[in-house]
Amino acid sequence: MIIKRWLTHLGSLRREVKDWRPPDDNSARISNLIRDLIDSLEAGMERLEKELESRLAQELQMEMALAFAEDAVSVTTKDGDIRMVNPAFGKLTGYPGEQIIGSTHEMLWSNAPAVDLADMQNVLASGKNWRGELNLLTRDGSMLITEVTAVPIIKPNGEITHHVFTQRDITQRLAMERKLGEQKSFLEKVINLTSNVIIVLGPKGEWKLDNLAAKTLLTEMGENTRKRLADLLLVELGNESVVRSRRLDIGLTKNKKGYYLMQAERIPARFLIPDSEAGYLYLVTLSDITEVEQKNREILVRHTALVSSKLERSLAQEELAGGFVYQMRQPLNVVKAIGNRMEELLRDHDMEGLFKNANLLREHLGLMEKNMARFKKITANKKNTEGKPCLVSQLVESLEFLFAERCGESGVNLEINAENPDTAFPLPLEVMQMLMVALMDNSLESVEGRKEPSIKISFNTISDSVCISVEDSGGGVKEEDCLKVFEPFYTTKPGKRGLSLALLHQVVDKAGGRVELKKSSLGGAFFVLGFPKEA
């Protein structure tokens, strides 16, 4: 309004000067100066008017923004007296502008920690912005948690004149975050308490997440095993989007193995990681079935041992029949010779009746011999030692199941060394197990009662042969008995049949192998079984 009045006066003055006719040159010069001054004043007034209009528009926009802002805004003096608030302030605190202007924030922040208030005052006094959380006591006595931003208004000369406070209610947000945090903690505990291994991998095997069971598995695998396990999982995953119930063998430290049932699913990365740029992730679950697998293997070994036992009885029956025939053949030959002699004597004395009886006796003896030969043929079973070749690793596993606990209970130090676990024997597992049981039983009997009893089993390859050696710290075998121990029915132990080592020699010999017996460096017997190496 004042500027418009000034412009009106300047317009009137311009008209007066325009109608003035100066009498001389000096007056004319003064008239021109006055016109220039009027032009400058008019231009300045117009510019000032535009600036005022712009400022008024900005202030109006600011007032509109504050009026419709969701955050509570309050302006105080340097000393803290509230000079202006917006509607959101009254809605948040319960105090409208007419009731709060002239007061301070003290009653609103009465329950806020004093250390936070002091920190805010110190930061503002230094001319910097402050941001933090403060407890807000509303007019109705409710307690809210607000996020506060405080900004000092500073003059060009550096003097602080006012403070602007912005407050936002974050009570519900913090409660939700706390609830989500509790749920997250609960889920993490559930995931870590499960015995299943849970791993999240990126498309190229990047390790994203794991649980406690996964960390335990990595520890059991040794050092620097994340990449090795990730590579193994990626190979199993291939291009499949879902992998269900697939067995996975994982190598552990000390040459042990873990057996797991693997399940996996390829899922979009955004489902697990918000704002993730990765296309998808793999969620892998491994269920430990090592104990179940060991039980199954133990059952298999026990079953094989049962088959071996039946096989041993069958072979023993065959050997027993052969021995029986061998033992009976000599007296039968003598009886036949006597019968022939009786025939000659009877012929000389022409005793027809006795001659016929002698012929009958000879016929019956011949029939007995045929029956015994037939008995041996019937009891023989050539297929007993036929079957699929077994590996060294299979036999080692069987021996550990069968004798590790037995040796431990007896105080016997059992050592098993395998040079090449993938080497094959020409005989099936049940036959090899039967042979090893015979040797182990012999060694366990030999070391019984010995000081620091020991048994050592070694598997190695020599030229084109795969060899097994069993040595013990027992009493050993006398040199003159080294060949006799492999004869049927020979034994130095009361109550024994003397067939085990004879059967062993027979089976190994039929397989094209060899059996050696010598003195062990441990002090006892040293048995060596050599077989031609299988392809």
Coordinates of C-alpha atoms in Angstrom, one line a residue:
M1 CA 0.0 0.0 0.0
I2 CA 2.8 2.5 0.9
I3 CA 4.7 1.6 -2.3
K4 CA 1.6 2.3 -4.4
R5 CA 1.2 5.7 -2.7
W6 CA 4.9 6.5 -3.3
L7 CA 4.4 5.6 -7.0
T8 CA 1.4 8.0 -7.2
H9 CA 3.4 10.8 -5.7
L10 CA 6.3 10.2 -8.1
G11 CA 3.8 10.3 -11.0
S12 CA 2.5 13.7 -9.9
L13 CA 6.1 15.0 -9.5
R14 CA 7.0 13.7 -12.9
R15 CA 4.1 15.7 -14.4
E16 CA 5.1 18.8 -12.5
V17 CA 8.7 18.6 -13.8
K18 CA 7.5 17.9 -17.3
D19 CA 5.4 21.1 -17.4
W20 CA 8.3 23.2 -15.9
R21 CA 10.2 25.4 -18.3
P22 CA 13.6 26.3 -16.8
P23 CA 14.7 29.9 -17.4
D24 CA 18.4 29.0 -17.9
D25 CA 20.8 26.1 -18.5
N26 CA 21.4 25.4 -14.8
S27 CA 17.7 25.0 -14.2
A28 CA 17.4 22.7 -17.3
R29 CA 20.2 20.5 -15.9
I30 CA 18.5 20.3 -12.5
S31 CA 15.2 19.4 -14.3
N32 CA 17.0 16.5 -16.1
L33 CA 18.5 15.3 -12.9
I34 CA 15.1 15.4 -11.2
R35 CA 13.6 13.3 -14.1
D36 CA 16.4 10.7 -13.8
L37 CA 15.9 10.5 -10.1
I38 CA 12.1 10.0 -10.6
D39 CA 12.8 7.2 -13.1
S40 CA 15.2 5.5 -10.8
L41 CA 12.8 5.8 -7.9
E42 CA 9.9 4.4 -10.0
A43 CA 12.0 1.5 -11.2
G44 CA 13.2 0.7 -7.6
M45 CA 9.6 1.0 -6.3
E46 CA 8.3 -1.4 -9.0
R47 CA 11.1 -3.9 -8.3
L48 CA 10.5 -3.7 -4.6
E49 CA 6.7 -4.2 -5.2
K50 CA 7.4 -7.4 -7.2
E51 CA 9.8 -8.7 -4.5
L52 CA 7.2 -8.1 -1.9
E53 CA 4.5 -9.8 -3.9
S54 CA 6.9 -12.8 -4.5
R55 CA 7.7 -13.0 -0.8
L56 CA 4.1 -12.8 0.2
A57 CA 3.4 -15.6 -2.3
Q58 CA 6.2 -17.7 -0.7
E59 CA 4.9 -17.0 2.7
L60 CA 1.4 -18.0 1.7
Q61 CA 2.8 -21.2 0.2
M62 CA 4.8 -21.8 3.3
E63 CA 1.7 -21.3 5.4
M64 CA -0.3 -23.6 3.2
A65 CA 2.5 -26.2 3.4
L66 CA 2.6 -25.9 7.2
A67 CA -1.2 -26.0 7.4
F68 CA -1.4 -29.3 5.4
A69 CA 1.8 -30.9 6.6
E70 CA 1.4 -34.2 8.5
D71 CA 4.4 -33.5 10.8
A72 CA 3.9 -31.2 13.7
V73 CA 5.9 -27.9 13.3
S74 CA 6.6 -25.3 16.0
V75 CA 8.8 -22.2 15.9
T76 CA 10.4 -20.8 19.0
T77 CA 12.6 -17.9 20.0
K78 CA 16.2 -18.4 20.9
D79 CA 15.0 -18.7 24.5
G80 CA 12.4 -21.4 23.7
D81 CA 9.2 -19.4 23.7
I82 CA 6.8 -20.9 21.1
R83 CA 5.8 -18.3 18.5
M84 CA 4.0 -20.4 15.9
V85 CA 2.6 -23.9 15.4
N86 CA 0.8 -25.6 12.6
P87 CA -2.5 -27.6 12.9
A88 CA -0.7 -30.9 12.9
F89 CA 1.0 -29.7 16.1
G90 CA -2.3 -29.3 17.9
K91 CA -3.5 -32.6 16.5
L92 CA -0.4 -34.4 17.8
T93 CA -0.1 -32.7 21.3
G94 CA -3.7 -31.8 21.9
Y95 CA -2.7 -28.1 22.4
P96 CA -4.0 -25.8 19.6
G97 CA -2.0 -22.7 18.7
E98 CA -3.9 -20.3 20.9
Q99 CA -3.2 -22.4 24.0
I100 CA 0.4 -23.2 23.4
I101 CA 1.8 -20.0 21.9
G102 CA 3.8 -18.1 24.5
S103 CA 4.6 -21.4 26.3
T104 CA 7.6 -23.7 25.9
H105 CA 8.1 -27.4 25.0
E106 CA 9.1 -28.1 28.6
M107 CA 5.7 -29.6 29.6
L108 CA 5.6 -31.6 26.4
W109 CA 9.0 -33.2 26.9
S110 CA 8.8 -33.5 30.7
N111 CA 9.4 -37.3 30.5
A112 CA 12.1 -37.1 27.9
P113 CA 15.6 -38.2 29.1
A114 CA 17.5 -35.1 30.4
V115 CA 20.6 -36.2 28.6
D116 CA 18.8 -36.1 25.2
L117 CA 17.4 -32.6 25.9
A118 CA 20.8 -31.3 27.0
D119 CA 22.4 -32.8 23.9
M120 CA 19.8 -31.1 21.7
Q121 CA 20.4 -27.7 23.4
N122 CA 24.1 -28.0 23.0
V123 CA 23.9 -28.9 19.3
L124 CA 21.5 -26.1 18.5
A125 CA 23.6 -23.6 20.4
S126 CA 26.5 -24.6 18.1
G127 CA 24.4 -23.7 15.1
K128 CA 23.9 -27.3 13.9
N129 CA 20.8 -29.4 13.2
W130 CA 19.8 -32.0 15.8
R131 CA 17.8 -35.2 15.2
G132 CA 16.7 -37.8 17.7
E133 CA 13.8 -39.4 19.5
L134 CA 12.0 -37.8 22.5
N135 CA 9.1 -38.9 24.7
L136 CA 6.1 -36.6 24.2
L137 CA 3.4 -36.2 26.9
T138 CA 0.1 -35.1 25.3
R139 CA -2.6 -33.0 26.8
D140 CA -4.7 -36.1 27.6
G141 CA -1.8 -37.8 29.4
S142 CA -0.8 -40.2 26.6
M143 CA 2.9 -41.0 26.1
L144 CA 4.1 -40.9 22.6
I145 CA 7.5 -41.4 21.0
T146 CA 8.3 -38.8 18.5
E147 CA 11.1 -38.3 16.0
V148 CA 12.3 -34.7 16.4
T149 CA 14.3 -32.6 14.0
A150 CA 15.5 -29.2 15.3
V151 CA 16.9 -26.5 13.0
P152 CA 18.4 -23.1 14.2
I153 CA 17.5 -20.0 12.2
I154 CA 20.7 -18.0 11.8
K155 CA 21.1 -14.4 10.6
P156 CA 23.9 -13.5 8.1
N157 CA 25.9 -12.2 11.0
G158 CA 25.8 -15.6 12.7
E159 CA 23.2 -14.7 15.4
I160 CA 20.6 -17.4 16.2
T161 CA 17.2 -15.9 16.3
H162 CA 14.7 -18.8 16.3
H163 CA 14.4 -22.6 16.3
V164 CA 12.2 -24.7 14.1
F165 CA 11.1 -28.0 15.5
T166 CA 9.5 -30.8 13.4
Q167 CA 7.9 -33.8 15.3
R168 CA 6.6 -37.0 13.9
D169 CA 4.8 -39.7 15.9
I170 CA 6.7 -43.0 15.5
T171 CA 5.1 -44.9 18.5
Q172 CA 3.3 -47.4 16.3
R173 CA 6.2 -47.7 13.9
L174 CA 8.6 -48.5 16.8
A175 CA 6.0 -51.0 18.2
M176 CA 5.7 -52.6 14.8
E177 CA 9.5 -52.7 14.4
R178 CA 9.8 -54.2 17.9
K179 CA 7.2 -56.8 17.1
L180 CA 8.9 -57.6 13.8
G181 CA 12.2 -57.8 15.6
E182 CA 10.8 -60.2 18.1
Q183 CA 9.3 -62.3 15.2
K184 CA 12.6 -62.2 13.4
S185 CA 14.4 -63.2 16.5
F186 CA 11.9 -66.0 17.1
L187 CA 12.2 -67.2 13.5
E188 CA 16.0 -67.1 13.7
K189 CA 15.9 -69.2 16.9
V190 CA 13.6 -71.7 15.2
I191 CA 15.8 -71.9 12.1
N192 CA 18.9 -72.2 14.3
L193 CA 17.3 -74.8 16.5
T194 CA 16.3 -77.1 13.7
S195 CA 18.7 -79.9 12.9
N196 CA 18.2 -79.4 9.2
V197 CA 20.9 -77.4 7.3
I198 CA 19.4 -74.3 5.7
I199 CA 21.4 -72.4 3.1
V200 CA 20.5 -69.6 0.7
L201 CA 22.7 -69.2 -2.4
G202 CA 22.9 -66.7 -5.2
P203 CA 22.6 -67.8 -8.9
K204 CA 26.4 -68.2 -9.1
G205 CA 26.8 -69.8 -5.7
E206 CA 27.2 -66.6 -3.7
W207 CA 26.7 -67.4 0.0
K208 CA 23.8 -65.3 1.2
L209 CA 22.5 -66.9 4.4
D210 CA 22.8 -70.0 6.6
N211 CA 21.7 -71.3 10.0
L212 CA 23.6 -72.8 12.9
A213 CA 23.3 -76.4 11.5
A214 CA 25.0 -75.1 8.3
K215 CA 27.8 -73.5 10.3
T216 CA 28.3 -76.8 12.2
L217 CA 28.5 -78.7 8.9
L218 CA 31.1 -76.3 7.5
T219 CA 33.2 -76.7 10.7
E220 CA 33.0 -80.5 10.3
M221 CA 34.1 -80.2 6.6
G222 CA 37.3 -78.3 7.6
E223 CA 38.7 -74.9 6.6
N224 CA 37.6 -72.8 3.6
T225 CA 34.7 -75.1 2.8
R226 CA 32.0 -72.6 1.8
K227 CA 33.0 -72.5 -1.8
R228 CA 33.4 -76.3 -2.0
L229 CA 30.0 -76.9 -0.5
A230 CA 28.4 -74.1 -2.7
D231 CA 30.0 -75.7 -5.9
L232 CA 28.7 -79.1 -4.9
L233 CA 25.2 -77.8 -4.3
L234 CA 25.2 -75.9 -7.7
V235 CA 26.2 -79.1 -9.5
E236 CA 23.3 -80.9 -7.8
L237 CA 20.9 -78.0 -8.5
G238 CA 21.7 -77.8 -12.2
N239 CA 19.0 -76.0 -14.1
E240 CA 16.1 -77.4 -12.0
S241 CA 13.8 -75.0 -10.3
V242 CA 12.8 -77.6 -7.7
V243 CA 15.0 -80.4 -6.3
R244 CA 13.3 -82.9 -4.0
S245 CA 14.6 -85.8 -2.0
R246 CA 18.0 -86.3 -3.5
R247 CA 20.8 -88.0 -1.5
L248 CA 24.0 -86.1 -1.1
D249 CA 27.4 -87.4 0.1
I250 CA 29.6 -84.8 1.7
G251 CA 33.2 -85.4 2.7
L252 CA 34.1 -84.5 6.3
T253 CA 37.4 -84.3 8.1
K254 CA 39.3 -87.4 9.1
N255 CA 38.2 -89.2 5.9
K256 CA 34.6 -89.4 7.2
K257 CA 31.4 -88.9 5.2
G258 CA 28.1 -87.3 6.0
Y259 CA 25.0 -88.4 4.2
Y260 CA 22.2 -85.8 3.6
L261 CA 18.8 -85.7 2.0
M262 CA 18.8 -82.6 -0.2
Q263 CA 15.8 -80.5 -1.1
A264 CA 16.0 -77.1 -2.9
E265 CA 13.9 -74.5 -4.6
R266 CA 14.7 -71.6 -6.9
I267 CA 12.7 -68.5 -5.7
P268 CA 12.7 -64.9 -6.8
A269 CA 15.2 -62.9 -4.8
R270 CA 12.7 -60.1 -3.9
F271 CA 10.8 -62.6 -1.8
L272 CA 13.7 -62.9 0.6
I273 CA 15.7 -59.6 0.0
P274 CA 13.6 -56.4 -0.5
D275 CA 14.8 -54.2 -3.4
S276 CA 17.2 -57.0 -4.5
E277 CA 18.5 -56.7 -8.0
A278 CA 19.4 -60.4 -8.2
G279 CA 17.0 -62.5 -10.3
Y280 CA 16.6 -65.5 -8.1
L281 CA 18.1 -67.3 -5.1
Y282 CA 18.3 -71.0 -4.1
L283 CA 16.8 -72.1 -0.8
V284 CA 18.6 -75.4 0.0
T285 CA 17.6 -77.7 2.9
L286 CA 19.8 -80.7 3.9
S287 CA 18.5 -83.3 6.3
D288 CA 21.1 -85.3 8.0
I289 CA 20.6 -89.0 7.4
T290 CA 24.1 -90.1 8.4
E291 CA 22.9 -92.1 11.3
V292 CA 20.1 -93.8 9.3
E293 CA 22.6 -94.5 6.5
Q294 CA 25.0 -96.0 9.0
K295 CA 22.2 -98.2 10.5
N296 CA 21.3 -99.3 7.0
R297 CA 24.9 -100.1 6.3
E298 CA 25.3 -101.9 9.5
I299 CA 22.2 -104.0 8.7
L300 CA 23.7 -104.7 5.3
V301 CA 27.0 -105.8 6.9
R302 CA 25.1 -108.0 9.4
H303 CA 23.2 -109.5 6.6
T304 CA 26.4 -110.1 4.7
A305 CA 27.9 -111.7 7.8
L306 CA 24.9 -114.0 8.1
V307 CA 25.3 -114.9 4.4
S308 CA 29.0 -115.5 5.1
S309 CA 28.2 -117.7 8.0
K310 CA 25.8 -119.8 5.9
L311 CA 28.4 -119.9 3.2
E312 CA 31.0 -121.1 5.7
R313 CA 28.7 -123.8 6.9
S314 CA 28.1 -124.9 3.3
L315 CA 31.8 -124.9 2.5
A316 CA 32.5 -126.7 5.8
Q317 CA 29.9 -129.3 4.8
E318 CA 31.6 -129.7 1.5
E319 CA 35.0 -130.0 3.1
L320 CA 33.6 -132.4 5.8
A321 CA 32.1 -134.6 3.1
G322 CA 35.4 -134.6 1.1
G323 CA 37.3 -135.4 4.3
F324 CA 34.9 -138.1 5.1
V325 CA 35.3 -139.7 1.7
Y326 CA 39.0 -139.3 1.9
Q327 CA 39.1 -141.0 5.4
M328 CA 36.8 -143.8 4.3
R329 CA 38.4 -144.6 1.0
Q330 CA 41.5 -146.3 2.5
P331 CA 39.6 -148.9 4.6
L332 CA 37.3 -149.5 1.7
N333 CA 40.2 -150.3 -0.5
V334 CA 41.6 -152.7 2.2
V335 CA 38.2 -154.4 2.4
K336 CA 38.1 -154.7 -1.4
A337 CA 41.6 -156.2 -1.3
I338 CA 40.5 -158.7 1.3
G339 CA 37.5 -159.6 -0.7
N340 CA 39.6 -160.3 -3.7
R341 CA 41.8 -162.5 -1.6
M342 CA 38.9 -164.4 -0.2
E343 CA 37.7 -164.9 -3.8
E344 CA 41.0 -166.5 -4.8
L345 CA 41.0 -168.8 -1.8
L346 CA 37.4 -169.9 -2.3
R347 CA 38.1 -170.6 -6.0
D348 CA 41.0 -172.8 -5.0
H349 CA 38.8 -174.8 -2.6
D350 CA 35.8 -174.8 -4.8
M351 CA 33.6 -173.4 -2.2
E352 CA 30.8 -172.1 -4.4
G353 CA 28.7 -170.6 -1.6
L354 CA 31.5 -168.6 -0.1
F355 CA 32.6 -167.4 -3.5
K356 CA 29.1 -166.0 -4.2
N357 CA 29.0 -164.3 -0.8
A358 CA 32.4 -162.8 -1.5
N359 CA 31.1 -161.4 -4.8
L360 CA 28.1 -160.0 -3.0
L361 CA 30.3 -158.4 -0.4
R362 CA 32.5 -156.8 -3.1
E363 CA 29.4 -155.5 -4.9
H364 CA 28.1 -153.9 -1.8
L365 CA 31.4 -152.3 -1.0
G366 CA 31.5 -150.9 -4.5
L367 CA 28.0 -149.5 -4.0
M368 CA 29.1 -147.9 -0.8
E369 CA 32.0 -146.2 -2.5
K370 CA 29.7 -144.9 -5.3
N371 CA 27.2 -143.6 -2.7
M372 CA 29.9 -141.7 -0.9
A373 CA 31.2 -140.2 -4.1
R374 CA 27.6 -139.2 -4.9
F375 CA 27.3 -137.7 -1.5
K376 CA 30.3 -135.5 -2.1
K377 CA 29.0 -134.4 -5.5
I378 CA 25.6 -133.5 -4.0
T379 CA 27.1 -131.5 -1.1
A380 CA 29.5 -129.6 -3.3
N381 CA 28.3 -126.1 -4.4
K382 CA 30.4 -124.5 -7.0
K383 CA 28.4 -121.3 -6.9
N384 CA 29.2 -120.6 -3.3
T385 CA 32.2 -118.3 -4.2
E386 CA 30.7 -116.7 -7.3
G387 CA 29.2 -113.2 -7.4
K388 CA 30.0 -109.5 -7.9
P389 CA 33.5 -108.5 -7.0
C390 CA 33.7 -106.3 -3.9
L391 CA 35.9 -103.2 -3.2
V392 CA 38.4 -102.7 -0.5
S393 CA 36.3 -99.8 1.0
Q394 CA 33.3 -102.2 1.4
L395 CA 35.4 -104.8 3.2
V396 CA 37.0 -102.1 5.4
E397 CA 33.6 -100.9 6.4
S398 CA 32.4 -104.4 7.2
L399 CA 35.4 -105.1 9.4
E400 CA 34.9 -101.9 11.3
F401 CA 31.3 -102.7 12.0
L402 CA 32.0 -106.3 13.0
F403 CA 35.2 -106.0 15.0
A404 CA 35.8 -102.4 16.1
E405 CA 33.5 -102.7 19.1
R406 CA 34.5 -106.2 19.9
C407 CA 38.2 -105.3 19.9
G408 CA 37.5 -102.2 22.0
E409 CA 35.7 -104.2 24.7
S410 CA 38.6 -106.7 24.7
G411 CA 41.3 -104.0 24.9
V412 CA 42.7 -105.0 21.5
N413 CA 44.3 -102.3 19.4
L414 CA 42.9 -102.7 15.9
E415 CA 44.6 -100.9 13.1
I416 CA 43.2 -101.0 9.5
N417 CA 45.1 -99.4 6.6
A418 CA 43.8 -99.2 3.1
E419 CA 46.2 -98.0 0.4
N420 CA 43.6 -97.8 -2.4
P421 CA 39.9 -98.1 -1.2
D422 CA 38.7 -98.4 -4.8
T423 CA 40.7 -101.6 -5.6
A424 CA 38.4 -104.6 -6.3
F425 CA 38.7 -108.3 -5.2
P426 CA 37.7 -111.1 -7.6
L427 CA 35.4 -112.5 -4.9
P428 CA 32.0 -111.2 -3.6
L429 CA 31.8 -109.3 -0.3
E430 CA 30.2 -112.2 1.7
V431 CA 33.1 -114.5 0.7
M432 CA 35.8 -112.0 1.5
Q433 CA 34.1 -111.2 4.8
M434 CA 34.0 -115.0 5.6
L435 CA 37.8 -115.2 4.9
M436 CA 38.5 -112.1 7.1
V437 CA 36.3 -113.4 9.9
A438 CA 38.3 -116.6 9.9
L439 CA 41.6 -114.7 10.1
M440 CA 40.3 -112.3 12.7
D441 CA 38.9 -115.0 14.9
N442 CA 42.2 -116.8 14.7
S443 CA 44.1 -113.6 15.7
L444 CA 41.7 -112.7 18.5
E445 CA 42.2 -116.1 20.0
S446 CA 46.0 -115.7 19.6
V447 CA 46.2 -112.3 21.4
E448 CA 43.8 -113.3 24.2
G449 CA 45.6 -112.8 27.5
R450 CA 48.6 -111.0 25.9
K451 CA 50.0 -107.7 27.2
E452 CA 49.0 -104.8 24.9
P453 CA 47.3 -107.1 22.3
S454 CA 47.4 -105.7 18.8
I455 CA 46.0 -106.7 15.3
K456 CA 47.0 -104.9 12.1
I457 CA 45.1 -105.3 8.8
S458 CA 46.6 -103.9 5.7
F459 CA 45.3 -103.6 2.1
N460 CA 47.8 -102.9 -0.6
T461 CA 48.6 -103.5 -4.3
I462 CA 51.7 -105.4 -5.4
S463 CA 52.3 -105.7 -9.1
D464 CA 49.1 -107.2 -10.6
S465 CA 47.8 -108.5 -7.3
V466 CA 45.7 -107.0 -4.5
C467 CA 46.8 -108.3 -1.1
I468 CA 45.4 -108.4 2.4
S469 CA 47.7 -109.0 5.4
V470 CA 46.5 -109.8 8.9
E471 CA 49.2 -109.8 11.6
D472 CA 48.9 -110.0 15.4
S473 CA 50.9 -109.9 18.6
G474 CA 49.9 -113.4 19.7
G475 CA 52.0 -116.5 20.1
G476 CA 52.4 -117.2 16.4
V477 CA 52.7 -120.5 14.6
K478 CA 55.6 -122.9 14.8
E479 CA 57.6 -123.2 11.6
E480 CA 56.9 -126.9 11.2
D481 CA 53.2 -126.3 11.5
C482 CA 53.0 -123.5 8.9
L483 CA 51.7 -126.0 6.3
K484 CA 49.7 -128.2 8.6
V485 CA 47.4 -125.4 9.7
F486 CA 45.8 -125.4 6.3
E487 CA 45.0 -129.2 6.4
P488 CA 41.4 -130.2 7.2
F489 CA 40.8 -131.3 10.8
Y490 CA 44.2 -130.0 12.0
T491 CA 44.0 -127.9 15.1
T492 CA 46.0 -127.2 18.3
K493 CA 43.0 -125.7 20.1
P494 CA 40.6 -128.0 22.1
G495 CA 37.0 -128.0 20.9
K496 CA 37.8 -126.7 17.4
R497 CA 37.1 -128.5 14.2
G498 CA 40.2 -127.3 12.4
L499 CA 38.3 -126.4 9.2
S500 CA 38.4 -122.5 9.1
L501 CA 42.0 -122.1 7.7
A502 CA 41.5 -125.2 5.5
L503 CA 38.4 -123.5 4.0
L504 CA 40.3 -120.3 3.6
H505 CA 43.1 -122.0 1.7
Q506 CA 40.6 -123.8 -0.6
V507 CA 38.6 -120.6 -1.5
V508 CA 41.7 -118.5 -2.2
D509 CA 43.3 -121.3 -4.2
K510 CA 40.1 -121.7 -6.4
A511 CA 40.1 -118.0 -7.0
G512 CA 43.6 -118.2 -8.4
G513 CA 45.2 -116.6 -5.4
R514 CA 47.8 -117.5 -2.8
V515 CA 48.1 -117.8 1.0
E516 CA 51.3 -117.1 2.9
L517 CA 52.0 -117.6 6.6
K518 CA 55.1 -116.1 8.3
K519 CA 56.2 -114.5 11.5
S520 CA 54.9 -110.9 12.2
S521 CA 57.0 -108.0 13.4
L522 CA 54.4 -107.7 16.1
G523 CA 55.5 -111.1 17.4
G524 CA 52.6 -113.3 16.2
A525 CA 51.3 -114.7 13.0
F526 CA 51.4 -112.9 9.6
F527 CA 48.8 -114.1 7.1
V528 CA 48.9 -112.7 3.6
L529 CA 46.2 -113.4 1.0
G530 CA 47.0 -112.4 -2.6
F531 CA 44.4 -112.2 -5.4
P532 CA 44.7 -111.2 -9.1
K533 CA 43.6 -107.6 -9.5
E534 CA 40.2 -107.0 -11.0
A535 CA 39.7 -104.4 -13.8

